Coordinates of C-alpha atoms in Angstrom, one line a residue:
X1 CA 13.8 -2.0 24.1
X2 CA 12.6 0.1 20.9
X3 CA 12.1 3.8 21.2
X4 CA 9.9 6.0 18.5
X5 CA 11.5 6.8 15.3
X6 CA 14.1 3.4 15.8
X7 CA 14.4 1.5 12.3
X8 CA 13.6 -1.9 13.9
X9 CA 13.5 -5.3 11.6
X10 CA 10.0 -7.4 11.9
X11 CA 9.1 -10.7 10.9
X12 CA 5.6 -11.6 9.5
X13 CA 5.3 -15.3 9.2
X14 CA 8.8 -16.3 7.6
X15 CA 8.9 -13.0 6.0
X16 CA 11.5 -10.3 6.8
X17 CA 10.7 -6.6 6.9
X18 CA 12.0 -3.2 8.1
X19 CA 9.7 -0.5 9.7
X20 CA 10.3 2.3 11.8
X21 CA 8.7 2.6 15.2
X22 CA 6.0 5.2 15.4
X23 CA 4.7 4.9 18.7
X24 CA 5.3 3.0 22.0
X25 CA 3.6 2.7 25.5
X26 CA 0.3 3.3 26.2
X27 CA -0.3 5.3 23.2
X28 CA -0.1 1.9 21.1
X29 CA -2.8 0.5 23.2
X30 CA -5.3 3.7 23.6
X31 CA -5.1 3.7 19.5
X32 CA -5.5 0.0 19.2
X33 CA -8.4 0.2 21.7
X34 CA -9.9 3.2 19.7
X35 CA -9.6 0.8 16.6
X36 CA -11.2 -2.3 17.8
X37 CA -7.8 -4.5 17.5
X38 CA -8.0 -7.3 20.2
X39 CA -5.6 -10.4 19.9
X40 CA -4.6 -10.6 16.4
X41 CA -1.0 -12.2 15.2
X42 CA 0.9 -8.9 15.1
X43 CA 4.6 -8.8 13.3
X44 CA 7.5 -9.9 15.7
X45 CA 9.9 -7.0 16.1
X46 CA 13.2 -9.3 16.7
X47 CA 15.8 -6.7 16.8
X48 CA 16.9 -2.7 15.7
X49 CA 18.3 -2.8 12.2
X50 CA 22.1 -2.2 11.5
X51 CA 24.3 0.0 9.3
X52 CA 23.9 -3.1 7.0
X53 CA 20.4 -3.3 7.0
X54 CA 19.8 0.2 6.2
X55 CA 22.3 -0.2 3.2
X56 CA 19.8 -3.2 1.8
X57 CA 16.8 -1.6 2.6
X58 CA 17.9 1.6 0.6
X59 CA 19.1 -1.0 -2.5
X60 CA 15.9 -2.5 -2.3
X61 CA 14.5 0.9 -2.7
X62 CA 17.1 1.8 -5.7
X63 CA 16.1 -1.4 -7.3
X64 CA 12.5 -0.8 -7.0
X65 CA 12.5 2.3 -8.7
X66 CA 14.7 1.1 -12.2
X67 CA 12.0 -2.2 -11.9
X68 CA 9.2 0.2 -12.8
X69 CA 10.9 0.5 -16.3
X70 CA 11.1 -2.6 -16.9
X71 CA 7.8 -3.7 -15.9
X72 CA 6.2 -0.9 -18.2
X73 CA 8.4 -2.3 -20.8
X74 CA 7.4 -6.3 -20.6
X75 CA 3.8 -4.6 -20.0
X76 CA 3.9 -3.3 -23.5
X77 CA 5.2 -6.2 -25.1
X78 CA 2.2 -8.1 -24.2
X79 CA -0.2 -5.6 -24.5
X80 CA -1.7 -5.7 -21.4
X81 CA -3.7 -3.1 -19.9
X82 CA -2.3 -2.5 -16.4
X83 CA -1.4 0.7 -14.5
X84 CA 1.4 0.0 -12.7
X85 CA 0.6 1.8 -8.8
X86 CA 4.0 0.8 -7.0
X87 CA 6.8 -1.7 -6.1
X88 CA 8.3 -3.1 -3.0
X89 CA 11.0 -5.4 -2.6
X90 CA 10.4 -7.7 0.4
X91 CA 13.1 -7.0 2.6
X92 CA 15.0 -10.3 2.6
X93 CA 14.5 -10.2 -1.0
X94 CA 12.9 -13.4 -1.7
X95 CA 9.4 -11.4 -3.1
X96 CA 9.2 -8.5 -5.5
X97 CA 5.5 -7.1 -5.7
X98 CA 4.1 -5.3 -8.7
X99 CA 0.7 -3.0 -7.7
X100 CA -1.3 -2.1 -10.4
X101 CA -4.4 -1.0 -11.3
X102 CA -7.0 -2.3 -14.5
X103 CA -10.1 -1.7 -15.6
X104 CA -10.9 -5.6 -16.4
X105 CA -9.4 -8.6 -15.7
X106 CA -5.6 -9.4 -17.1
X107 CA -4.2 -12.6 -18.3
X108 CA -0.7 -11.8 -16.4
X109 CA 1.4 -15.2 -16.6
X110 CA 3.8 -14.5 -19.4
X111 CA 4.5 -11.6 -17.7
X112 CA 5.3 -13.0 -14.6
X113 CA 7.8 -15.8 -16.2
X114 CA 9.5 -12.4 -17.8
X115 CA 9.7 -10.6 -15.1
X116 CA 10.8 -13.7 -12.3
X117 CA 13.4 -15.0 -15.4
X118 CA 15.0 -10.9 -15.1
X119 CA 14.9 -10.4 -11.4
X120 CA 15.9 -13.8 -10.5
X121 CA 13.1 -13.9 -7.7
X122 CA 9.5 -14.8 -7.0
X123 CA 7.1 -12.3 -8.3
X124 CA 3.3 -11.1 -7.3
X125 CA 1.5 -9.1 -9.0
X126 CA -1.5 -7.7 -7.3
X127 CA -4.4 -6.0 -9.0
X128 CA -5.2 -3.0 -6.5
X129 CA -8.7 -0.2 -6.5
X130 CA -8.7 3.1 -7.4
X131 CA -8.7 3.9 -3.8
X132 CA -5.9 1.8 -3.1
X133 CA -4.0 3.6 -5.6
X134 CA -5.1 6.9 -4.5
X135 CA -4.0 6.0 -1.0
X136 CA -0.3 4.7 -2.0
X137 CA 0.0 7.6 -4.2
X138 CA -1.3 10.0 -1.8
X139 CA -1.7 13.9 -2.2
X140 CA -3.7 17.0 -1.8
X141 CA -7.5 17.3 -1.4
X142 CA -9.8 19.5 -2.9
X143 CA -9.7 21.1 1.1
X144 CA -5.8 21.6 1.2
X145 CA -5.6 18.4 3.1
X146 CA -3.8 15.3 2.4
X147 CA -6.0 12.6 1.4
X148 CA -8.2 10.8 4.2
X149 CA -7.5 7.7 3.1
X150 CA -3.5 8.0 3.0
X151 CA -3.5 10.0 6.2
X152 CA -5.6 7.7 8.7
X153 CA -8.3 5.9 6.9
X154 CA -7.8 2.0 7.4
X155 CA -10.9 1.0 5.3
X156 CA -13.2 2.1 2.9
X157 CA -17.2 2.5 3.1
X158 CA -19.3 2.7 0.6
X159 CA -20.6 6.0 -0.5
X160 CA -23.5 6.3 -2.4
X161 CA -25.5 9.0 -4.3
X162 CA -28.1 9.1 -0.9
X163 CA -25.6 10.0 1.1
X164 CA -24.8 13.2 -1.0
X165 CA -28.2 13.6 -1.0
X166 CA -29.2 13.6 2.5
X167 CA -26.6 16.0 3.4
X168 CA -28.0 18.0 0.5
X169 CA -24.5 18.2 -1.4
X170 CA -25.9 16.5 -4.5
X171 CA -26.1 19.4 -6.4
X172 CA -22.9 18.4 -8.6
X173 CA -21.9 15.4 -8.5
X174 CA -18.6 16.4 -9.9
X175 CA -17.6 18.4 -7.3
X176 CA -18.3 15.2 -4.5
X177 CA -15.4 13.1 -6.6
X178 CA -12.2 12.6 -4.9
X179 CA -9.1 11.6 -7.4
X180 CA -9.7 7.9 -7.3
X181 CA -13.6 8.6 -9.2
X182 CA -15.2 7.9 -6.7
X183 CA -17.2 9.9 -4.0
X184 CA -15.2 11.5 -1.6
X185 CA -14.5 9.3 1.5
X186 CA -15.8 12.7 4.0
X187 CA -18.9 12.6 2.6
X188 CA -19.7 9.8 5.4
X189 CA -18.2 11.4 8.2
X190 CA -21.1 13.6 8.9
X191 CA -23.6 11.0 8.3
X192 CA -24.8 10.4 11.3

């Protein structure tokens, strides 16, 4: 039995993760109602995590951090043109993910034989939007808010010019930009 705020360790598939439980009950189900989630493979919880676990999980963390470094570095060598977002270690190890961001596409494959050959692991590198990266980054607003889409937006619509105009707000365009670039994600909550 799992109660809120327990560090619990999930499988997805044949990967292993740890997470922390946020919610249990009927809360879990009202929210996953509210979001339209109906029968999809969720992650197997299979049990809390131990002393042990918690030890890997913050190594994993450790390790993540000092690989930043060194993917910057192997980066530079190449000369490739990649903003590097985040890192995460899959829990078990067997994965290390690079997040980054580009403006074009990137020849990445003598990177990734550097970076597998120093980590001793697979490696994925996955090019990310600007609003992907302003969401794992997160932050303030221009409202004193954190950001919608790293507080409890799941996806992102497309906001156009119209929209700012139909809520007459196009007057400067400048001020609709949220840090990503792009238009602010509230300009479509008072669409309709």
């Amino acid at each position: 039995e799992f109660h809120k705020g327990d560090k619990v360790i999930v499988q997805i598939n044949d990967v292993l993760e740890i997470s922390e439980v946020r919610e249990t009950g009927d809360i879990v189900k009202y929210k996953r109602d509210r979001m339209g989630l109906f029968n999809e493979d969720l992650p197997l919880a299979s049990r809390i995590a131990t002393d042990k676990d918690i030890e890997q999980f913050v190594q994993n963390c450790a390790d993540e951090e000092s690989s930043k470094n060194t993917f910057r570095k192997c980066a530079d060598k190449y000369e490739l043109n990649m903003k590097l977002v985040d890192v995460h270690f899959q829990f078990d190890r067997k994965k290390l993910y690079f997040f980054y961001t580009s403006d074009s596409r990137v020849d990445f494959r003598e990177l990734a034989k550097e970076l597998a050959s120093i980590f001793k692991t697979r490696i994925e590198l996955r090019q990310i939007g600007v609003r992907d990266e302003a969401k794992k980054v997160g932050g303030l607003g221009t409202c004193g808010r954190e950001y919608c889409c790293a507080s409890f937006l799941d996806n992102f619509k497309k906001i156009t010019t119209q929209i700012a105009t139909e809520q007459n707000s196009s007057g400067n365009l400048n001020k609709l930009s949220g840090p990503c670039g792009k238009f602010k994600c509230c300009l479509s909550f008072e669409l309709e």
